[in-house]
Amino acid sequence: MEHQDTSQRFMIDDSSIRGEWCRIESTYQAVIAKHDYPLAVRGLLGEMMVAATMLSSTLKFEGRLTLQARGNGPLQLATVECTHDKHLRAIARWQGETDSLTFTQLLDSAHLAITIEPTKGEAYQGIVPLEHENLSRCLEHYFQQSEQLDTRIWLNEGDGRAAGFMIQVLPYNSTDSAMLDKSEDDKAEDWIRAVALADTLKAEEHLSLPIEELLHRLYHEESVRLFDAQPVTFKCSCSRERMSKALVSVGKDELDDILAEQEQITMNCEFCNASHIFDKMDVHMLFDASNPNNDTNTH
Ligand SMILES: [Zn+2]
């Protein structure tokens, strides 16, 4: 069976419930191949990647969504970025033994920052305390508290893949006219039923079944509308131009000091392991305002 990396939206007809689904394999593999991550760290990165992808699908503008967990446990940092066109990159930093640890032990008193950066407009950041037993519970609480939206999220990682399934009650005004006739009790009933059915999803089904089959398995008594699949890919946004800007921010004097001791400065991107090398001439050119070629050579 072919497992393409995709993200897809669905709606349960005659209800105010919509859903997101995402499964990644090559994208996930590309990320975990860059560093020698322990199993527990890999697993969390996989879950964060599908979560970020599903959350980015709820945005209605171009830009980038970042999930960043920072804690005091062995996992100090985990960051996942997802753009509106579903380009993902991710990285984690850890130390010591991690594999027998639970989510809470791994992150210890951690916070998750959800940052939304529209290409045009102001960035927005929400902070989620990671005080529940797993990432999905923490994100559900975030939606409940910040958006007042009933949300359930299922995240799985295994067999070199990661998968996410999310359902959410749409705000009242965005539902169709058929919903106006429905009582609050009936709507609550719809939600309880949709959650109970999704709760029967087994991890191996989640990680392997095509979405059509998966939705049929869960909601064959309902009519479900499935929207177009969106491809998800690993793509790093680093470039020689961005590295150049980082070097400029260090300042000419400091760079000159470094270059007095070594031939060149190597800038490594932690997300994709790309190296960008700047020799004395390159650094000189960075501070030469008349040079029009400072921002070429992206990779
Ligand atoms: Zn990179």
PDB file of C-alpha atoms and ligand atoms in Angstrom:
ATOM      1  CA  MET A   1       0.000   0.000   0.000  1.00  0.00           C
ATOM      2  CA  GLU A   2       1.253   3.440  -0.832  1.00  0.00           C
ATOM      3  CA  HIS A   3       1.406   5.953   1.988  1.00  0.00           C
ATOM      4  CA  GLN A   4       1.508   9.435   0.670  1.00  0.00           C
ATOM      5  CA  ASP A   5       1.933  12.237   3.134  1.00  0.00           C
ATOM      6  CA  THR A   6      -1.317  14.135   3.181  1.00  0.00           C
ATOM      7  CA  SER A   7      -3.636  16.207   5.239  1.00  0.00           C
ATOM      8  CA  GLN A   8      -7.382  16.240   4.628  1.00  0.00           C
ATOM      9  CA  ARG A   9     -10.464  17.965   6.001  1.00  0.00           C
ATOM     10  CA  PHE A  10     -13.866  16.348   6.427  1.00  0.00           C
ATOM     11  CA  MET A  11     -17.315  17.317   7.652  1.00  0.00           C
ATOM     12  CA  ILE A  12     -20.037  15.152   9.106  1.00  0.00           C
ATOM     13  CA  ASP A  13     -23.210  16.190   7.294  1.00  0.00           C
ATOM     14  CA  ASP A  14     -26.210  17.422   9.294  1.00  0.00           C
ATOM     15  CA  SER A  15     -24.017  18.134  12.259  1.00  0.00           C
ATOM     16  CA  SER A  16     -21.752  21.007  13.227  1.00  0.00           C
ATOM     17  CA  ILE A  17     -18.740  18.714  13.407  1.00  0.00           C
ATOM     18  CA  ARG A  18     -15.753  19.047  11.181  1.00  0.00           C
ATOM     19  CA  GLY A  19     -12.523  17.129  11.211  1.00  0.00           C
ATOM     20  CA  GLU A  20      -8.923  17.082  10.106  1.00  0.00           C
ATOM     21  CA  TRP A  21      -6.782  14.091   9.367  1.00  0.00           C
ATOM     22  CA  CYS A  22      -3.076  13.886   8.609  1.00  0.00           C
ATOM     23  CA  ARG A  23      -0.633  11.100   8.063  1.00  0.00           C
ATOM     24  CA  ILE A  24       3.069  11.466   7.279  1.00  0.00           C
ATOM     25  CA  GLU A  25       5.801   8.988   6.499  1.00  0.00           C
ATOM     26  CA  SER A  26       8.566  10.378   4.240  1.00  0.00           C
ATOM     27  CA  THR A  27       8.197  13.839   5.830  1.00  0.00           C
ATOM     28  CA  TYR A  28       8.578  12.305   9.279  1.00  0.00           C
ATOM     29  CA  GLN A  29      11.475  10.121   8.141  1.00  0.00           C
ATOM     30  CA  ALA A  30      13.253  13.142   6.651  1.00  0.00           C
ATOM     31  CA  VAL A  31      13.037  14.954  10.003  1.00  0.00           C
ATOM     32  CA  ILE A  32      14.160  12.102  12.262  1.00  0.00           C
ATOM     33  CA  ALA A  33      17.003  11.131   9.907  1.00  0.00           C
ATOM     34  CA  LYS A  34      18.757  14.446  10.578  1.00  0.00           C
ATOM     35  CA  HIS A  35      19.644  13.632  14.200  1.00  0.00           C
ATOM     36  CA  ASP A  36      20.132  10.512  16.276  1.00  0.00           C
ATOM     37  CA  TYR A  37      16.913  10.965  18.242  1.00  0.00           C
ATOM     38  CA  PRO A  38      15.962   8.525  21.005  1.00  0.00           C
ATOM     39  CA  LEU A  39      12.626   6.719  20.472  1.00  0.00           C
ATOM     40  CA  ALA A  40      10.610   8.830  22.923  1.00  0.00           C
ATOM     41  CA  VAL A  41      11.829  12.063  21.342  1.00  0.00           C
ATOM     42  CA  ARG A  42      11.068  10.782  17.853  1.00  0.00           C
ATOM     43  CA  GLY A  43       7.575   9.798  18.929  1.00  0.00           C
ATOM     44  CA  LEU A  44       6.823  13.212  20.358  1.00  0.00           C
ATOM     45  CA  LEU A  45       8.250  14.970  17.292  1.00  0.00           C
ATOM     46  CA  GLY A  46       6.012  12.826  15.072  1.00  0.00           C
ATOM     47  CA  GLU A  47       2.951  13.717  17.138  1.00  0.00           C
ATOM     48  CA  MET A  48       3.861  17.393  17.133  1.00  0.00           C
ATOM     49  CA  MET A  49       4.333  17.310  13.346  1.00  0.00           C
ATOM     50  CA  VAL A  50       0.853  15.943  12.617  1.00  0.00           C
ATOM     51  CA  ALA A  51      -0.671  18.211  15.267  1.00  0.00           C
ATOM     52  CA  ALA A  52       0.968  21.293  13.721  1.00  0.00           C
ATOM     53  CA  THR A  53      -0.234  20.221  10.277  1.00  0.00           C
ATOM     54  CA  MET A  54      -3.842  19.801  11.430  1.00  0.00           C
ATOM     55  CA  LEU A  55      -3.787  23.086  13.350  1.00  0.00           C
ATOM     56  CA  SER A  56      -2.331  24.911  10.342  1.00  0.00           C
ATOM     57  CA  SER A  57      -5.306  23.666   8.299  1.00  0.00           C
ATOM     58  CA  THR A  58      -7.611  25.716  10.502  1.00  0.00           C
ATOM     59  CA  LEU A  59      -5.843  28.941   9.473  1.00  0.00           C
ATOM     60  CA  LYS A  60      -7.451  30.997   6.784  1.00  0.00           C
ATOM     61  CA  PHE A  61      -4.404  32.916   5.622  1.00  0.00           C
ATOM     62  CA  GLU A  62      -0.895  32.406   4.301  1.00  0.00           C
ATOM     63  CA  GLY A  63       1.819  32.111   6.879  1.00  0.00           C
ATOM     64  CA  ARG A  64       3.387  29.756   9.341  1.00  0.00           C
ATOM     65  CA  LEU A  65       2.334  27.926  12.488  1.00  0.00           C
ATOM     66  CA  THR A  66       4.958  26.890  15.035  1.00  0.00           C
ATOM     67  CA  LEU A  67       4.559  24.534  17.979  1.00  0.00           C
ATOM     68  CA  GLN A  68       7.398  24.877  20.438  1.00  0.00           C
ATOM     69  CA  ALA A  69       7.679  22.891  23.666  1.00  0.00           C
ATOM     70  CA  ARG A  70      10.219  23.977  26.275  1.00  0.00           C
ATOM     71  CA  GLY A  71      10.667  22.058  29.486  1.00  0.00           C
ATOM     72  CA  ASN A  72      12.915  21.237  32.404  1.00  0.00           C
ATOM     73  CA  GLY A  73      13.025  17.486  31.778  1.00  0.00           C
ATOM     74  CA  PRO A  74      15.389  15.541  29.509  1.00  0.00           C
ATOM     75  CA  LEU A  75      13.610  17.005  26.480  1.00  0.00           C
ATOM     76  CA  GLN A  76      14.538  20.657  26.627  1.00  0.00           C
ATOM     77  CA  LEU A  77      13.114  21.817  23.338  1.00  0.00           C
ATOM     78  CA  ALA A  78      10.976  20.516  20.514  1.00  0.00           C
ATOM     79  CA  THR A  79       9.963  22.778  17.657  1.00  0.00           C
ATOM     80  CA  VAL A  80       7.790  22.077  14.639  1.00  0.00           C
ATOM     81  CA  GLU A  81       7.003  24.591  11.923  1.00  0.00           C
ATOM     82  CA  CYS A  82       4.297  24.126   9.327  1.00  0.00           C
ATOM     83  CA  THR A  83       3.568  26.606   6.547  1.00  0.00           C
ATOM     84  CA  HIS A  84       0.159  27.158   4.932  1.00  0.00           C
ATOM     85  CA  ASP A  85       1.315  25.009   1.990  1.00  0.00           C
ATOM     86  CA  LYS A  86       2.195  22.201   4.417  1.00  0.00           C
ATOM     87  CA  HIS A  87       5.965  22.427   4.387  1.00  0.00           C
ATOM     88  CA  LEU A  88       7.152  20.954   7.652  1.00  0.00           C
ATOM     89  CA  ARG A  89      10.437  21.118   9.506  1.00  0.00           C
ATOM     90  CA  ALA A  90      11.165  20.120  13.088  1.00  0.00           C
ATOM     91  CA  ILE A  91      13.918  19.765  15.638  1.00  0.00           C
ATOM     92  CA  ALA A  92      14.358  18.612  19.239  1.00  0.00           C
ATOM     93  CA  ARG A  93      17.102  18.972  21.842  1.00  0.00           C
ATOM     94  CA  TRP A  94      17.449  16.515  24.664  1.00  0.00           C
ATOM     95  CA  GLN A  95      19.973  15.139  27.121  1.00  0.00           C
ATOM     96  CA  GLY A  96      20.279  11.960  29.119  1.00  0.00           C
ATOM     97  CA  GLU A  97      18.016   8.949  29.215  1.00  0.00           C
ATOM     98  CA  THR A  98      14.547   9.464  27.757  1.00  0.00           C
ATOM     99  CA  ASP A  99      13.120   6.167  26.592  1.00  0.00           C
ATOM    100  CA  SER A 100      11.333   4.893  29.678  1.00  0.00           C
ATOM    101  CA  LEU A 101       9.852   8.292  30.491  1.00  0.00           C
ATOM    102  CA  THR A 102       6.225   9.372  30.220  1.00  0.00           C
ATOM    103  CA  PHE A 103       5.208  12.527  28.370  1.00  0.00           C
ATOM    104  CA  THR A 104       5.094  14.467  31.676  1.00  0.00           C
ATOM    105  CA  GLN A 105       8.495  13.207  32.831  1.00  0.00           C
ATOM    106  CA  LEU A 106      10.050  13.862  29.442  1.00  0.00           C
ATOM    107  CA  LEU A 107       8.991  17.509  29.443  1.00  0.00           C
ATOM    108  CA  ASP A 108       8.671  18.297  33.191  1.00  0.00           C
ATOM    109  CA  SER A 109       6.875  21.604  33.868  1.00  0.00           C
ATOM    110  CA  ALA A 110       6.916  22.450  30.210  1.00  0.00           C
ATOM    111  CA  HIS A 111       4.950  24.935  28.183  1.00  0.00           C
ATOM    112  CA  LEU A 112       3.914  24.695  24.595  1.00  0.00           C
ATOM    113  CA  ALA A 113       3.859  27.897  22.585  1.00  0.00           C
ATOM    114  CA  ILE A 114       1.595  28.011  19.550  1.00  0.00           C
ATOM    115  CA  THR A 115       2.757  30.821  17.319  1.00  0.00           C
ATOM    116  CA  ILE A 116       0.885  31.907  14.241  1.00  0.00           C
ATOM    117  CA  GLU A 117       2.746  34.202  11.883  1.00  0.00           C
ATOM    118  CA  PRO A 118       0.727  35.446   8.937  1.00  0.00           C
ATOM    119  CA  THR A 119       2.849  36.476   5.944  1.00  0.00           C
ATOM    120  CA  LYS A 120       1.031  39.784   6.170  1.00  0.00           C
ATOM    121  CA  GLY A 121      -0.028  41.014   9.577  1.00  0.00           C
ATOM    122  CA  GLU A 122       0.671  40.580  13.254  1.00  0.00           C
ATOM    123  CA  ALA A 123       1.947  37.367  14.792  1.00  0.00           C
ATOM    124  CA  TYR A 124      -0.106  35.764  17.536  1.00  0.00           C
ATOM    125  CA  GLN A 125       1.063  33.457  20.307  1.00  0.00           C
ATOM    126  CA  GLY A 126      -0.876  31.233  22.701  1.00  0.00           C
ATOM    127  CA  ILE A 127       0.751  29.387  25.587  1.00  0.00           C
ATOM    128  CA  VAL A 128      -0.393  25.944  26.717  1.00  0.00           C
ATOM    129  CA  PRO A 129       0.867  24.471  29.989  1.00  0.00           C
ATOM    130  CA  LEU A 130       1.804  20.848  29.253  1.00  0.00           C
ATOM    131  CA  GLU A 131       0.130  19.564  32.405  1.00  0.00           C
ATOM    132  CA  HIS A 132      -1.973  16.724  30.997  1.00  0.00           C
ATOM    133  CA  GLU A 133      -0.906  13.172  30.299  1.00  0.00           C
ATOM    134  CA  ASN A 134      -0.207  13.610  26.603  1.00  0.00           C
ATOM    135  CA  LEU A 135       0.067  16.178  23.834  1.00  0.00           C
ATOM    136  CA  SER A 136      -3.445  15.658  22.480  1.00  0.00           C
ATOM    137  CA  ARG A 137      -5.075  16.306  25.898  1.00  0.00           C
ATOM    138  CA  CYS A 138      -3.009  19.488  26.272  1.00  0.00           C
ATOM    139  CA  LEU A 139      -4.083  20.753  22.842  1.00  0.00           C
ATOM    140  CA  GLU A 140      -7.744  19.902  23.512  1.00  0.00           C
ATOM    141  CA  HIS A 141      -7.625  22.006  26.688  1.00  0.00           C
ATOM    142  CA  TYR A 142      -6.060  24.816  24.722  1.00  0.00           C
ATOM    143  CA  PHE A 143      -8.950  24.848  22.241  1.00  0.00           C
ATOM    144  CA  GLN A 144     -11.461  24.657  25.055  1.00  0.00           C
ATOM    145  CA  GLN A 145      -9.962  27.547  26.961  1.00  0.00           C
ATOM    146  CA  SER A 146      -8.765  29.884  24.253  1.00  0.00           C
ATOM    147  CA  GLU A 147     -11.335  29.306  21.524  1.00  0.00           C
ATOM    148  CA  GLN A 148     -14.238  27.803  23.486  1.00  0.00           C
ATOM    149  CA  LEU A 149     -14.370  25.037  20.889  1.00  0.00           C
ATOM    150  CA  ASP A 150     -15.072  21.424  21.809  1.00  0.00           C
ATOM    151  CA  THR A 151     -12.142  19.584  20.266  1.00  0.00           C
ATOM    152  CA  ARG A 152     -10.796  16.053  20.433  1.00  0.00           C
ATOM    153  CA  ILE A 153      -7.443  15.029  19.011  1.00  0.00           C
ATOM    154  CA  TRP A 154      -5.933  11.573  18.525  1.00  0.00           C
ATOM    155  CA  LEU A 155      -2.210  11.320  17.778  1.00  0.00           C
ATOM    156  CA  ASN A 156      -0.248   8.182  16.995  1.00  0.00           C
ATOM    157  CA  GLU A 157       3.297   7.391  16.024  1.00  0.00           C
ATOM    158  CA  GLY A 158       4.762   4.039  15.048  1.00  0.00           C
ATOM    159  CA  ASP A 159       6.149   1.979  12.148  1.00  0.00           C
ATOM    160  CA  GLY A 160       7.976   5.047  10.900  1.00  0.00           C
ATOM    161  CA  ARG A 161       4.788   7.055  10.491  1.00  0.00           C
ATOM    162  CA  ALA A 162       2.781   9.569  12.433  1.00  0.00           C
ATOM    163  CA  ALA A 163      -0.954  10.166  12.192  1.00  0.00           C
ATOM    164  CA  GLY A 164      -3.408  12.658  13.588  1.00  0.00           C
ATOM    165  CA  PHE A 165      -7.197  12.748  13.714  1.00  0.00           C
ATOM    166  CA  MET A 166      -9.093  15.727  15.053  1.00  0.00           C
ATOM    167  CA  ILE A 167     -12.766  16.606  15.376  1.00  0.00           C
ATOM    168  CA  GLN A 168     -14.191  19.911  16.436  1.00  0.00           C
ATOM    169  CA  VAL A 169     -17.594  21.516  16.890  1.00  0.00           C
ATOM    170  CA  LEU A 170     -17.870  24.451  14.543  1.00  0.00           C
ATOM    171  CA  PRO A 171     -18.963  27.808  15.895  1.00  0.00           C
ATOM    172  CA  TYR A 172     -22.729  28.233  15.600  1.00  0.00           C
ATOM    173  CA  ASN A 173     -22.782  30.896  12.876  1.00  0.00           C
ATOM    174  CA  SER A 174     -20.733  28.882  10.397  1.00  0.00           C
ATOM    175  CA  THR A 175     -23.060  25.902  10.302  1.00  0.00           C
ATOM    176  CA  ASP A 176     -25.602  25.370   7.566  1.00  0.00           C
ATOM    177  CA  SER A 177     -29.290  26.249   7.789  1.00  0.00           C
ATOM    178  CA  ALA A 178     -30.332  22.633   8.444  1.00  0.00           C
ATOM    179  CA  MET A 179     -28.581  23.006  11.782  1.00  0.00           C
ATOM    180  CA  LEU A 180     -30.891  25.806  12.883  1.00  0.00           C
ATOM    181  CA  ASP A 181     -33.655  23.262  13.416  1.00  0.00           C
ATOM    182  CA  LYS A 182     -31.512  21.059  15.579  1.00  0.00           C
ATOM    183  CA  SER A 183     -31.922  21.290  19.352  1.00  0.00           C
ATOM    184  CA  GLU A 184     -28.901  21.842  21.589  1.00  0.00           C
ATOM    185  CA  ASP A 185     -29.490  18.377  23.019  1.00  0.00           C
ATOM    186  CA  ASP A 186     -29.311  16.817  19.564  1.00  0.00           C
ATOM    187  CA  LYS A 187     -26.106  18.696  18.802  1.00  0.00           C
ATOM    188  CA  ALA A 188     -24.584  17.543  22.088  1.00  0.00           C
ATOM    189  CA  GLU A 189     -25.683  14.014  21.217  1.00  0.00           C
ATOM    190  CA  ASP A 190     -23.967  14.271  17.780  1.00  0.00           C
ATOM    191  CA  TRP A 191     -20.737  15.298  19.458  1.00  0.00           C
ATOM    192  CA  ILE A 192     -20.778  12.548  22.089  1.00  0.00           C
ATOM    193  CA  ARG A 193     -21.428   9.980  19.379  1.00  0.00           C
ATOM    194  CA  ALA A 194     -18.698  11.287  17.059  1.00  0.00           C
ATOM    195  CA  VAL A 195     -16.178  11.227  19.922  1.00  0.00           C
ATOM    196  CA  ALA A 196     -17.212   7.754  21.113  1.00  0.00           C
ATOM    197  CA  LEU A 197     -16.814   6.361  17.588  1.00  0.00           C
ATOM    198  CA  ALA A 198     -13.428   8.028  17.039  1.00  0.00           C
ATOM    199  CA  ASP A 199     -12.316   6.626  20.390  1.00  0.00           C
ATOM    200  CA  THR A 200     -12.631   3.121  18.912  1.00  0.00           C
ATOM    201  CA  LEU A 201      -9.883   3.903  16.395  1.00  0.00           C
ATOM    202  CA  LYS A 202      -6.894   1.661  17.018  1.00  0.00           C
ATOM    203  CA  ALA A 203      -3.366   3.010  16.596  1.00  0.00           C
ATOM    204  CA  GLU A 204      -2.513   0.495  13.848  1.00  0.00           C
ATOM    205  CA  GLU A 205      -5.649   1.458  11.882  1.00  0.00           C
ATOM    206  CA  HIS A 206      -4.866   5.113  12.332  1.00  0.00           C
ATOM    207  CA  LEU A 207      -1.333   4.590  11.035  1.00  0.00           C
ATOM    208  CA  SER A 208      -2.246   2.429   8.049  1.00  0.00           C
ATOM    209  CA  LEU A 209      -5.842   2.792   6.769  1.00  0.00           C
ATOM    210  CA  PRO A 210      -6.571   5.193   3.890  1.00  0.00           C
ATOM    211  CA  ILE A 211      -8.734   8.064   5.152  1.00  0.00           C
ATOM    212  CA  GLU A 212     -11.780   6.927   3.115  1.00  0.00           C
ATOM    213  CA  GLU A 213     -11.662   3.530   4.815  1.00  0.00           C
ATOM    214  CA  LEU A 214     -10.971   5.027   8.185  1.00  0.00           C
ATOM    215  CA  LEU A 215     -13.963   7.373   7.957  1.00  0.00           C
ATOM    216  CA  HIS A 216     -16.168   4.545   6.726  1.00  0.00           C
ATOM    217  CA  ARG A 217     -15.012   2.387   9.606  1.00  0.00           C
ATOM    218  CA  LEU A 218     -15.942   5.114  12.117  1.00  0.00           C
ATOM    219  CA  TYR A 219     -18.852   6.972  10.558  1.00  0.00           C
ATOM    220  CA  HIS A 220     -20.555   4.626   8.081  1.00  0.00           C
ATOM    221  CA  GLU A 221     -23.955   5.534   9.509  1.00  0.00           C
ATOM    222  CA  GLU A 222     -23.352   9.217   8.882  1.00  0.00           C
ATOM    223  CA  SER A 223     -22.755  10.980   5.620  1.00  0.00           C
ATOM    224  CA  VAL A 224     -19.243  12.399   5.609  1.00  0.00           C
ATOM    225  CA  ARG A 225     -17.899  14.933   3.143  1.00  0.00           C
ATOM    226  CA  LEU A 226     -14.181  14.556   2.473  1.00  0.00           C
ATOM    227  CA  PHE A 227     -12.333  17.554   1.048  1.00  0.00           C
ATOM    228  CA  ASP A 228      -9.305  17.495  -1.278  1.00  0.00           C
ATOM    229  CA  ALA A 229      -6.098  15.982   0.060  1.00  0.00           C
ATOM    230  CA  GLN A 230      -3.257  18.407   0.619  1.00  0.00           C
ATOM    231  CA  PRO A 231       0.270  17.050   0.187  1.00  0.00           C
ATOM    232  CA  VAL A 232       2.586  17.432   3.185  1.00  0.00           C
ATOM    233  CA  THR A 233       6.351  17.659   2.606  1.00  0.00           C
ATOM    234  CA  PHE A 234       9.552  18.200   4.495  1.00  0.00           C
ATOM    235  CA  LYS A 235      11.034  21.505   3.422  1.00  0.00           C
ATOM    236  CA  CYS A 236      13.454  23.666   5.323  1.00  0.00           C
ATOM    237  CA  SER A 237      13.106  27.408   5.043  1.00  0.00           C
ATOM    238  CA  CYS A 238      16.769  28.100   5.731  1.00  0.00           C
ATOM    239  CA  SER A 239      18.818  29.825   3.056  1.00  0.00           C
ATOM    240  CA  ARG A 240      22.162  31.490   2.567  1.00  0.00           C
ATOM    241  CA  GLU A 241      20.307  34.786   2.675  1.00  0.00           C
ATOM    242  CA  ARG A 242      18.866  34.087   6.138  1.00  0.00           C
ATOM    243  CA  MET A 243      22.230  32.837   7.394  1.00  0.00           C
ATOM    244  CA  SER A 244      23.813  36.040   6.029  1.00  0.00           C
ATOM    245  CA  LYS A 245      21.330  38.129   7.995  1.00  0.00           C
ATOM    246  CA  ALA A 246      22.137  36.170  11.149  1.00  0.00           C
ATOM    247  CA  LEU A 247      25.851  36.844  10.578  1.00  0.00           C
ATOM    248  CA  VAL A 248      25.259  40.550  10.002  1.00  0.00           C
ATOM    249  CA  SER A 249      23.401  40.708  13.317  1.00  0.00           C
ATOM    250  CA  VAL A 250      26.507  39.323  15.069  1.00  0.00           C
ATOM    251  CA  GLY A 251      28.438  42.400  13.908  1.00  0.00           C
ATOM    252  CA  LYS A 252      31.515  43.009  11.792  1.00  0.00           C
ATOM    253  CA  ASP A 253      34.001  43.313  14.670  1.00  0.00           C
ATOM    254  CA  GLU A 254      33.120  39.964  16.162  1.00  0.00           C
ATOM    255  CA  LEU A 255      33.193  38.246  12.759  1.00  0.00           C
ATOM    256  CA  ASP A 256      36.599  39.793  12.040  1.00  0.00           C
ATOM    257  CA  ASP A 257      37.869  38.405  15.362  1.00  0.00           C
ATOM    258  CA  ILE A 258      36.670  34.907  14.418  1.00  0.00           C
ATOM    259  CA  LEU A 259      38.194  35.178  10.941  1.00  0.00           C
ATOM    260  CA  ALA A 260      41.529  36.243  12.433  1.00  0.00           C
ATOM    261  CA  GLU A 261      41.696  32.739  13.934  1.00  0.00           C
ATOM    262  CA  GLN A 262      40.045  30.623  11.253  1.00  0.00           C
ATOM    263  CA  GLU A 263      39.786  30.694   7.476  1.00  0.00           C
ATOM    264  CA  GLN A 264      36.018  30.579   7.280  1.00  0.00           C
ATOM    265  CA  ILE A 265      32.785  30.579   9.257  1.00  0.00           C
ATOM    266  CA  THR A 266      30.482  27.592   8.864  1.00  0.00           C
ATOM    267  CA  MET A 267      26.809  28.127   9.637  1.00  0.00           C
ATOM    268  CA  ASN A 268      24.852  24.902  10.160  1.00  0.00           C
ATOM    269  CA  CYS A 269      21.088  24.613   9.930  1.00  0.00           C
ATOM    270  CA  GLU A 270      19.893  22.306  12.712  1.00  0.00           C
ATOM    271  CA  PHE A 271      16.655  21.532  10.904  1.00  0.00           C
ATOM    272  CA  CYS A 272      18.149  20.152   7.667  1.00  0.00           C
ATOM    273  CA  ASN A 273      21.886  19.881   8.450  1.00  0.00           C
ATOM    274  CA  ALA A 274      22.765  22.151   5.530  1.00  0.00           C
ATOM    275  CA  SER A 275      26.095  23.984   5.915  1.00  0.00           C
ATOM    276  CA  HIS A 276      26.651  27.465   4.636  1.00  0.00           C
ATOM    277  CA  ILE A 277      30.298  28.505   4.462  1.00  0.00           C
ATOM    278  CA  PHE A 278      31.399  32.121   4.591  1.00  0.00           C
ATOM    279  CA  ASP A 279      35.048  33.006   3.954  1.00  0.00           C
ATOM    280  CA  LYS A 280      36.716  36.364   4.544  1.00  0.00           C
ATOM    281  CA  MET A 281      35.611  37.702   1.186  1.00  0.00           C
ATOM    282  CA  ASP A 282      31.982  36.609   1.784  1.00  0.00           C
ATOM    283  CA  VAL A 283      31.931  38.316   5.171  1.00  0.00           C
ATOM    284  CA  HIS A 284      33.483  41.449   3.694  1.00  0.00           C
ATOM    285  CA  MET A 285      30.755  41.493   1.027  1.00  0.00           C
ATOM    286  CA  LEU A 286      28.017  41.181   3.692  1.00  0.00           C
ATOM    287  CA  PHE A 287      28.982  44.552   5.081  1.00  0.00           C
ATOM    288  CA  ASP A 288      29.540  46.157   1.693  1.00  0.00           C
ATOM    289  CA  ALA A 289      26.354  48.107   1.097  1.00  0.00           C
ATOM    290  CA  SER A 290      27.131  48.552  -2.594  1.00  0.00           C
ATOM    291  CA  ASN A 291      27.134  44.799  -3.213  1.00  0.00           C
ATOM    292  CA  PRO A 292      23.851  43.769  -4.882  1.00  0.00           C
ATOM    293  CA  ASN A 293      24.570  40.029  -4.588  1.00  0.00           C
ATOM    294  CA  ASN A 294      24.147  39.593  -0.845  1.00  0.00           C
ATOM    295  CA  ASP A 295      20.923  37.711  -1.085  1.00  0.00           C
ATOM    296  CA  THR A 296      21.582  35.163  -3.822  1.00  0.00           C
ATOM    297  CA  ASN A 297      22.284  31.426  -3.541  1.00  0.00           C
ATOM    298  CA  THR A 298      19.357  30.126  -1.595  1.00  0.00           C
ATOM    299  CA  HIS A 299      19.280  26.368  -1.359  1.00  0.00           C
TER     300      HIS A 299
HETATM  301 ZN    ZN B   1      17.726  24.157   6.827  1.00  0.00          ZN
END
